[in-house]
Amino acid sequence: NVSESKHDMSFESFICTDHSFLSLLSTLGSPSSFWDASTPYHIASSTCEFLIILTFVVSTTSKNLSQVDKLWSILPAMYSFLCIIDHRTMLMALLSAMWSIRLTYNFHRRGGYSWPPWEGDEDYRWEYIRRGTLGGPWKLLTNQWIMVVFNFGFISLFQNILLLYIAAPAFVAWSVGMRRKVCDHDESESGSSAPDVCFLDFIAATLFLVALVMETVADNQQYTFQAKKYAWRSTNNNGGNKLHEDDKMINDTIRQYSDGFCQSRLFGIVRKPNYAAEQLLWFSYYLFSVA
């Protein structure tokens, strides 16, 4: 049983006390608990719950399953801005904003946003799933009601929770910053408190920016390739795929257009450089919570 004193503790005493995961869970539902204060945890979790319902309802009624995609590039940065409390969290928010602006623009130029907002291009892979083209267990999703359950459980619920957890390092950094501000009275008064950024923050920020540049270059190469590929296909249906004996570069380009996938420049080094950069980017973001 949880003692009544744990439910009645003030915000300051709560944040200044070490807690296990189970003891944190035990405070949920208490009207005076830490979780009911206007903290990033409470605001973000409430926002996430609302968006789970919203994206499910909108995607079901509009028959467009890419509603979470419209929020993908926005929510992690928004959650990070909720956590600004010191220099580290400010740096994390600014970096996530750079990532958000770049990805939002990339999604927009591919037709992801339109008016009304529930329209816009749907990921073409959902249509393959509806038709049962993939075969195997994916054919279950051709059933309307099973697809509704899948939409709620995976597309709306899981992906919104994932977007919240992507920003989890910012919440860790907020907790540390809040503890420093609220609890370390003696150190702050004596002026001996440690700086709120360290060398690991510099490493994390550098890795993040390197990954962001790599992702930007890769996405631009992919976008240019796809635009040229479709232009080539529309004007070269009759014999346009013939190879040229004396021009290796043209032959390589034609082969890539025929295959449908970019295989040169960064894509000639890593199969999916934009995805690899995205993984490196969020790993570096995690390093801020270690710092």
Coordinates of N, CA, C and O in Angstrom, one line a residue, residues 91 197-209 288 291:
L91 N 19.0 24.4 -26.0 CA 19.7 23.9 -27.1 C 19.0 22.7 -27.7 O 18.9 22.6 -29.0
V197 N 25.5 22.8 -18.9 CA 26.0 22.1 -20.1 C 27.4 21.6 -19.9 O 28.1 22.1 -19.1
C198 N 27.7 20.5 -20.7 CA 29.0 20.0 -20.5 C 29.6 19.5 -21.9 O 28.9 19.8 -22.9
F199 N 30.7 18.9 -21.9 CA 31.4 18.5 -23.2 C 30.5 17.5 -23.9 O 30.5 17.5 -25.2
L200 N 29.8 16.6 -23.2 CA 28.9 15.7 -23.9 C 27.8 16.4 -24.6 O 27.4 15.9 -25.7
D201 N 27.3 17.5 -24.1 CA 26.3 18.2 -24.9 C 26.9 18.7 -26.2 O 26.1 18.7 -27.2
F202 N 28.1 19.2 -26.2 CA 28.8 19.6 -27.4 C 28.9 18.5 -28.4 O 28.6 18.7 -29.6
I203 N 29.2 17.3 -28.0 CA 29.3 16.2 -28.8 C 28.0 15.8 -29.4 O 27.8 15.6 -30.6
A204 N 27.0 15.8 -28.5 CA 25.6 15.5 -29.0 C 25.1 16.5 -30.0 O 24.5 16.1 -31.0
A205 N 25.3 17.8 -29.8 CA 24.9 18.8 -30.7 C 25.6 18.7 -32.1 O 25.0 18.8 -33.1
T206 N 26.9 18.4 -32.0 CA 27.7 18.2 -33.2 C 27.2 17.0 -34.1 O 27.0 17.2 -35.3
L207 N 27.0 15.9 -33.4 CA 26.5 14.7 -34.1 C 25.1 15.0 -34.7 O 24.8 14.6 -35.8
F208 N 24.3 15.7 -33.9 CA 22.9 16.0 -34.4 C 23.0 16.9 -35.7 O 22.3 16.6 -36.7
L209 N 23.8 17.9 -35.7 CA 23.9 18.8 -36.9 C 24.5 18.0 -38.1 O 24.1 18.2 -39.2
F288 N 22.0 13.9 -24.9 CA 21.7 15.0 -24.0 C 21.2 14.5 -22.7 O 21.5 15.1 -21.6
A291 N 24.0 13.3 -20.7 CA 24.8 14.5 -20.2 C 24.2 15.1 -18.9 O 24.8 15.5 -18.1

